[in-house]
PDB file of C-alpha atoms and ligand atoms in Angstrom:
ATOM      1  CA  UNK W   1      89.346-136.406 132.587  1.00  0.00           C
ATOM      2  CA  UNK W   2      87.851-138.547 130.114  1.00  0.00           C
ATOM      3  CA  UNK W   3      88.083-142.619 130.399  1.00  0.00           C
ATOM      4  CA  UNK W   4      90.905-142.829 127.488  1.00  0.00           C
ATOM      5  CA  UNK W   5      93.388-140.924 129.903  1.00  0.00           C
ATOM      6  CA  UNK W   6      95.309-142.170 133.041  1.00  0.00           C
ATOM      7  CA  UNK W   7      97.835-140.809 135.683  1.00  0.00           C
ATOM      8  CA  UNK W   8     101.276-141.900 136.167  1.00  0.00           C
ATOM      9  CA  UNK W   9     104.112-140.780 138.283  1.00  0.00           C
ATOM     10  CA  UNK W  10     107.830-141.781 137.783  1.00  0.00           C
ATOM     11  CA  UNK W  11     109.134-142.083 141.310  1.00  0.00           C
ATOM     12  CA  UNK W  12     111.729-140.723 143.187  1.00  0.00           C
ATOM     13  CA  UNK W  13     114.292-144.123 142.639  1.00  0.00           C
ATOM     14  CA  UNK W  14     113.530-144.031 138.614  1.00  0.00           C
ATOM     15  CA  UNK W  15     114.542-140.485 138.846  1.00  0.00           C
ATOM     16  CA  UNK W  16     117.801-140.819 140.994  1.00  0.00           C
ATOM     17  CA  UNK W  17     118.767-143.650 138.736  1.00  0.00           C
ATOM     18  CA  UNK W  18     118.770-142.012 135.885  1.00  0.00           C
ATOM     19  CA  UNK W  19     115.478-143.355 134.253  1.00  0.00           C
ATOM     20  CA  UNK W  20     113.144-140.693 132.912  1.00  0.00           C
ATOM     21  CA  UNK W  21     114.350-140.762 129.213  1.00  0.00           C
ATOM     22  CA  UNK W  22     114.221-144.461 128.857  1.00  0.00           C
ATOM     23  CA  UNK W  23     110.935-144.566 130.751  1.00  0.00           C
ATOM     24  CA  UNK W  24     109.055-142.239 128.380  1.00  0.00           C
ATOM     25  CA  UNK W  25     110.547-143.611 125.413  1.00  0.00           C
ATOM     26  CA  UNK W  26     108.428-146.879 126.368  1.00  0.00           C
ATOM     27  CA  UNK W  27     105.668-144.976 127.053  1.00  0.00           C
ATOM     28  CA  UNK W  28     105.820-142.912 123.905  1.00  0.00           C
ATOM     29  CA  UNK W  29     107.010-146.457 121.955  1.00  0.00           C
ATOM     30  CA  UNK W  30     103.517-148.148 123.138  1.00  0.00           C
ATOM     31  CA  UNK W  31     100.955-145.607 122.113  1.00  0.00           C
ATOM     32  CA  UNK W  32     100.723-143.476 124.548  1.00  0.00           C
ATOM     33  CA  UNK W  33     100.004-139.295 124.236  1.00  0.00           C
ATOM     34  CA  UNK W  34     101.766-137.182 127.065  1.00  0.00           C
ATOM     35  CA  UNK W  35      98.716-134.646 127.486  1.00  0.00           C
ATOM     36  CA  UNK W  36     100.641-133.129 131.045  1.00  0.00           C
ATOM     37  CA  UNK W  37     103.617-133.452 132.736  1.00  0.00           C
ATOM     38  CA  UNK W  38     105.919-132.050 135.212  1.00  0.00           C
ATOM     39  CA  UNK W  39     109.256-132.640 137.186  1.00  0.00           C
ATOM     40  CA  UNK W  40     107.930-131.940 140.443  1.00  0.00           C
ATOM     41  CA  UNK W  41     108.363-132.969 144.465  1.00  0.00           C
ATOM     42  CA  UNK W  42     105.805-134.231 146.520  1.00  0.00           C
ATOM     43  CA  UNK W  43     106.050-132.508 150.200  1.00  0.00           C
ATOM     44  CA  UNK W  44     104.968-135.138 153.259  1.00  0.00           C
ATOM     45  CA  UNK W  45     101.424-133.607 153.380  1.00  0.00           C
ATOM     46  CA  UNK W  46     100.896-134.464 149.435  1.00  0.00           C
ATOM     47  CA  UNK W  47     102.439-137.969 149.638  1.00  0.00           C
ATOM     48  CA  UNK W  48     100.299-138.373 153.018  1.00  0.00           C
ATOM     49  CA  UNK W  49      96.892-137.681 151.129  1.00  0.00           C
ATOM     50  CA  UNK W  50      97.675-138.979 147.764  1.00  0.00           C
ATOM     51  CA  UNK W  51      98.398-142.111 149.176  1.00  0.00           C
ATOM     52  CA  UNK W  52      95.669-142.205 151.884  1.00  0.00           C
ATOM     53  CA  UNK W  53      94.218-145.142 151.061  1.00  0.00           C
ATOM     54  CA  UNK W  54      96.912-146.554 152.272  1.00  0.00           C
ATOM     55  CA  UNK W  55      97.308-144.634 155.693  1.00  0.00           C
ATOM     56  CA  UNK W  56      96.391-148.118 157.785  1.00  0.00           C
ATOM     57  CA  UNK W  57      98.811-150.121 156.071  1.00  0.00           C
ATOM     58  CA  UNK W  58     102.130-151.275 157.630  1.00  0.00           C
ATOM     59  CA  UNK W  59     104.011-149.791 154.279  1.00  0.00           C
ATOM     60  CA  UNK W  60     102.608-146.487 154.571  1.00  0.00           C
ATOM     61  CA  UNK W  61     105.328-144.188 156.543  1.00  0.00           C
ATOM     62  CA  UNK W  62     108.208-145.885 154.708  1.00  0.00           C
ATOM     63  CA  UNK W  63     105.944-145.321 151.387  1.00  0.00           C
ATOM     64  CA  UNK W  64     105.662-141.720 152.541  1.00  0.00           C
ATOM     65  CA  UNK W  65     109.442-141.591 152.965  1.00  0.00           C
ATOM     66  CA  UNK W  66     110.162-142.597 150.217  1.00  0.00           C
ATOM     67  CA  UNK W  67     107.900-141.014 147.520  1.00  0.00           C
ATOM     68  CA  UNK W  68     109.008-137.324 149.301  1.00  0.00           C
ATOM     69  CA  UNK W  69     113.102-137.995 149.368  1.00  0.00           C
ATOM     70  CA  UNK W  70     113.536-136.828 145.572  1.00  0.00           C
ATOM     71  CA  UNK W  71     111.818-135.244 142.577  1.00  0.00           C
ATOM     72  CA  UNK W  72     109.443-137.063 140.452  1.00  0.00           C
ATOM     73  CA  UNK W  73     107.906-136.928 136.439  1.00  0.00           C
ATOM     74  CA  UNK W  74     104.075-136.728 137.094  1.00  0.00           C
ATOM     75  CA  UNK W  75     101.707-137.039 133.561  1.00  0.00           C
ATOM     76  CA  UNK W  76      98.848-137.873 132.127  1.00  0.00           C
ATOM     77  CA  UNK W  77      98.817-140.006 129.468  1.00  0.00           C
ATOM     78  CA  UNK W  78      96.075-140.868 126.410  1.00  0.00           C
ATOM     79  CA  UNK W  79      95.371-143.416 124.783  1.00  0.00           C
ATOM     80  CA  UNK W  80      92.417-145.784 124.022  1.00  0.00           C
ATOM     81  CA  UNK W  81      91.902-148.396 127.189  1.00  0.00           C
ATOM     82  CA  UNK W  82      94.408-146.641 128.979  1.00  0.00           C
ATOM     83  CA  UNK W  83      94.514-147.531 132.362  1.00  0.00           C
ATOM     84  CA  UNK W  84      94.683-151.467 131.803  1.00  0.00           C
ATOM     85  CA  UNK W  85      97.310-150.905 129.115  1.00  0.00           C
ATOM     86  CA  UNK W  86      99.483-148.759 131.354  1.00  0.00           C
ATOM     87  CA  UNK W  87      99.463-151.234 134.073  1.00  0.00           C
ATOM     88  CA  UNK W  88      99.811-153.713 131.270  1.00  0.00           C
ATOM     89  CA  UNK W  89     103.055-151.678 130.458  1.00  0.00           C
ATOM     90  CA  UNK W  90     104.344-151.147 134.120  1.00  0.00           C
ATOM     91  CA  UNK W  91     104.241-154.710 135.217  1.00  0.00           C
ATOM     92  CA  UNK W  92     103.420-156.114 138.218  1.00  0.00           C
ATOM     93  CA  UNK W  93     103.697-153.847 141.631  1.00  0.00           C
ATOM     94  CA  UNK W  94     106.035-156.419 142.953  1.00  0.00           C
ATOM     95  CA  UNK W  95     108.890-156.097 140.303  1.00  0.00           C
ATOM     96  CA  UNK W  96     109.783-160.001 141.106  1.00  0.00           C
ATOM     97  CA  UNK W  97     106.385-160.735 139.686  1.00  0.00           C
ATOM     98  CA  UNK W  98     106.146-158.341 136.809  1.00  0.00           C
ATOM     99  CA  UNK W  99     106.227-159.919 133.636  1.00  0.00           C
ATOM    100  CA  UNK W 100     109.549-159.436 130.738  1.00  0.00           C
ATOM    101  CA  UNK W 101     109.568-156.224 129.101  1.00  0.00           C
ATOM    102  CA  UNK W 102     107.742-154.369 131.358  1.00  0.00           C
ATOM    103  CA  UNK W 103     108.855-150.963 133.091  1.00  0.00           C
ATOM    104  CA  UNK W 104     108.536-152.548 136.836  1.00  0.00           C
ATOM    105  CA  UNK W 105     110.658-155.950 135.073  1.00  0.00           C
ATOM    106  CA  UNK W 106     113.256-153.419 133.518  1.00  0.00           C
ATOM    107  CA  UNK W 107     114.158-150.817 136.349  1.00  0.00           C
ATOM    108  CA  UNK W 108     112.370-151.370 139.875  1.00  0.00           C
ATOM    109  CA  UNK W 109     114.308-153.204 142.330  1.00  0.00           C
ATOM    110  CA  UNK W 110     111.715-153.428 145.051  1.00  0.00           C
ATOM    111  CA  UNK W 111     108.200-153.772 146.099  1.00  0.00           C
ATOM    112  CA  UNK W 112     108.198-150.341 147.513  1.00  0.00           C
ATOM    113  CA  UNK W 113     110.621-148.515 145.286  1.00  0.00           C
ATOM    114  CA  UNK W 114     109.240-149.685 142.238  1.00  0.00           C
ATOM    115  CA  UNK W 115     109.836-146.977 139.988  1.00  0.00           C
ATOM    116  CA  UNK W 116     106.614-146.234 138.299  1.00  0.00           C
ATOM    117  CA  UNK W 117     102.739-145.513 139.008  1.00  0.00           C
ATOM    118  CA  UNK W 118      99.426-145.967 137.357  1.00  0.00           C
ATOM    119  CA  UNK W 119      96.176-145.692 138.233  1.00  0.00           C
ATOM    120  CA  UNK W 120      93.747-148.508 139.036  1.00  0.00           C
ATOM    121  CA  UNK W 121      90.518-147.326 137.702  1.00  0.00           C
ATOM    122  CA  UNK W 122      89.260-144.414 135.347  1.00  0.00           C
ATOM    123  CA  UNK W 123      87.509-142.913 138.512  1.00  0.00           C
ATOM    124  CA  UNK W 124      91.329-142.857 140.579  1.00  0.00           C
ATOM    125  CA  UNK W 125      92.582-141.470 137.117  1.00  0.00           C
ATOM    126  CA  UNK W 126      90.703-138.585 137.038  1.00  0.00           C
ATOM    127  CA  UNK W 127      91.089-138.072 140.905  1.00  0.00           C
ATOM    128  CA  UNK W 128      95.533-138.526 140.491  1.00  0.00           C
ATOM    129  CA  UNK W 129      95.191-136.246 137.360  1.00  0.00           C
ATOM    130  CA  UNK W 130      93.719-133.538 139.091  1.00  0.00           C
ATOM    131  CA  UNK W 131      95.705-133.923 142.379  1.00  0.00           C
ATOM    132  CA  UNK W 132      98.280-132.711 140.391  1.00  0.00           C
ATOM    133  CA  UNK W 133      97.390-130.576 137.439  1.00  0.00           C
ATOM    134  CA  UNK W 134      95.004-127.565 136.979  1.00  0.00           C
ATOM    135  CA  UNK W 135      92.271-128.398 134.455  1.00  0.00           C
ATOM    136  CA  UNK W 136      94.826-125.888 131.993  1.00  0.00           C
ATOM    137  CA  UNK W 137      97.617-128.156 132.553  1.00  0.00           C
ATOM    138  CA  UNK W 138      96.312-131.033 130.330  1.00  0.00           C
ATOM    139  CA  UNK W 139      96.176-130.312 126.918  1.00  0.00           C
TER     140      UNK W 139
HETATM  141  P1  CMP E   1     101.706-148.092 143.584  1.00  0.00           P
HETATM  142  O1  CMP E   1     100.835-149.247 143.254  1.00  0.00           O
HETATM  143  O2  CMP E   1     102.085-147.124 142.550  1.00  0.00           O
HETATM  144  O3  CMP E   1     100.995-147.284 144.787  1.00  0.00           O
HETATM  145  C1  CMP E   1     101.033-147.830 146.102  1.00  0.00           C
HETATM  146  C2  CMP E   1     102.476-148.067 146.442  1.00  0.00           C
HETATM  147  O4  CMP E   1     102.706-148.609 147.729  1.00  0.00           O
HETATM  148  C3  CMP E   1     103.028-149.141 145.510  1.00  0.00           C
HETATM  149  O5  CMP E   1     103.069-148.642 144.213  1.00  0.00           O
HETATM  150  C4  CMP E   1     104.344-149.414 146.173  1.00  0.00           C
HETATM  151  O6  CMP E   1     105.279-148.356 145.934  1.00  0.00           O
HETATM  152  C5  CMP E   1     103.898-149.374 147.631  1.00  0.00           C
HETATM  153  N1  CMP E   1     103.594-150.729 148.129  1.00  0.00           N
HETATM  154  C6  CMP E   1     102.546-151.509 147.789  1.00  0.00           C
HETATM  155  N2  CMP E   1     102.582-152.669 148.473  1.00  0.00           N
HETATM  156  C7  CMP E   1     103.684-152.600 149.253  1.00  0.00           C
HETATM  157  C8  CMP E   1     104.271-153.502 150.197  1.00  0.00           C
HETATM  158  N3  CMP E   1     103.722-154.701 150.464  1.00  0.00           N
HETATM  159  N4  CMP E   1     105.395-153.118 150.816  1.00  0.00           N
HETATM  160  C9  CMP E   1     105.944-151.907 150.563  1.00  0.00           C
HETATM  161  N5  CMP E   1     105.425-151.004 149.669  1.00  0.00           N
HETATM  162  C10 CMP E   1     104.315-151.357 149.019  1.00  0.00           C
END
C-alpha cells in the first residue's frame, strides 16, 4: 500500500448504533477515497492477532470482546497525508479528549468502545490493509 492510503475499521458499537452512513459521509465530506471496504466480523483469533500489540495490556480481553460481539465496516481510504488526517478526523482515542467535530467527539461513548479505527503509521497501514484485504480488493 502506498504512503497516501490508511486503514480504518468502524467498530462493532458504531455499527449497532446505527452509524455507518453518517460515518462515511464524514469521511467522504473530508477528502477521503474509499479504495476497499467490507461489512465483515472479526472471529476471536483475528481480533487476538490484529490487536497483538496489545496482548500484555490490562484492556486487551475486554478489547477482544468487544471488537468480535458484532459486525464491522473495514476500508482503506486515500488521500494525500492520510494517516495524520484520519486520526485528525477520528479524534482523540479517549472520546472525552477528542476534539469538536470529530468522529470519536460525535459518536463514541467510551475509551474502549470508541467507534472508529485508524492506523498510526504508514508501515501499520499497509500491515491493517492487508490483514484484511487481498491485494485485488483495493482498487
Ligand atoms: P484503537 O486505537 O483503534 O486500537 C486500540 C484500541 O484499544 C483502542 O482503539 C481502544 O478501542 C482500545 N483501548 C485503548 N486504550 C484503552 C484503555 N485504556 N482502556 C480500554 N480500551 C482501550
Amino acid at each position: 500500500m502506498s504512503t497516501n492510503r490508511t486503514f480504518t475499521m468502524i467498530k462493532p458499537d458504531a455499527v449497532e448504533n446505527g452509524h455507518i452512513g453518517a460515518i462515511l459521509e464524514k469521511i467522504n465530506g473530508a477528502g477521503f477515497k474509499i479504495v476497499a471496504m467490507k461489512y465483515t466480523h472479526l472471529s476471536k483469533r483475528d481480533a487476538e492477532v490484529f490487536y497483538g500489540v496489545h496482548r500484555e495490556r490490562p484492556f486487551f480481553g475486554d478489547l477482544v470482546s468487544f471488537m468480535t460481539r458484532g459486525p464491522i465496516v473495514a476500508a482503506v481510504l486515500e488521500k494525500d497525508n492520510a494517516v495524520e488526517d484520519f486520526r485528525a478526523l477520528i479524534g482523540a482515542t479517549n472520546p472525552a479528549e477528542a476534539a469538536e467535530g470529530t468522529i470519536r467527539k460525535l459518536f463514541a461513548k467510551s475509551i474502549e468502545e470508541n467507534s472508529i479505527h485508524g492506523s498510526d503509521s504508514d508501515e501499520n497501514a499497509a500491515i491493517e490493509g492487508a490483514f484484511h484485504f487481498s491485494g485485488r480488493e483495493i482498487y
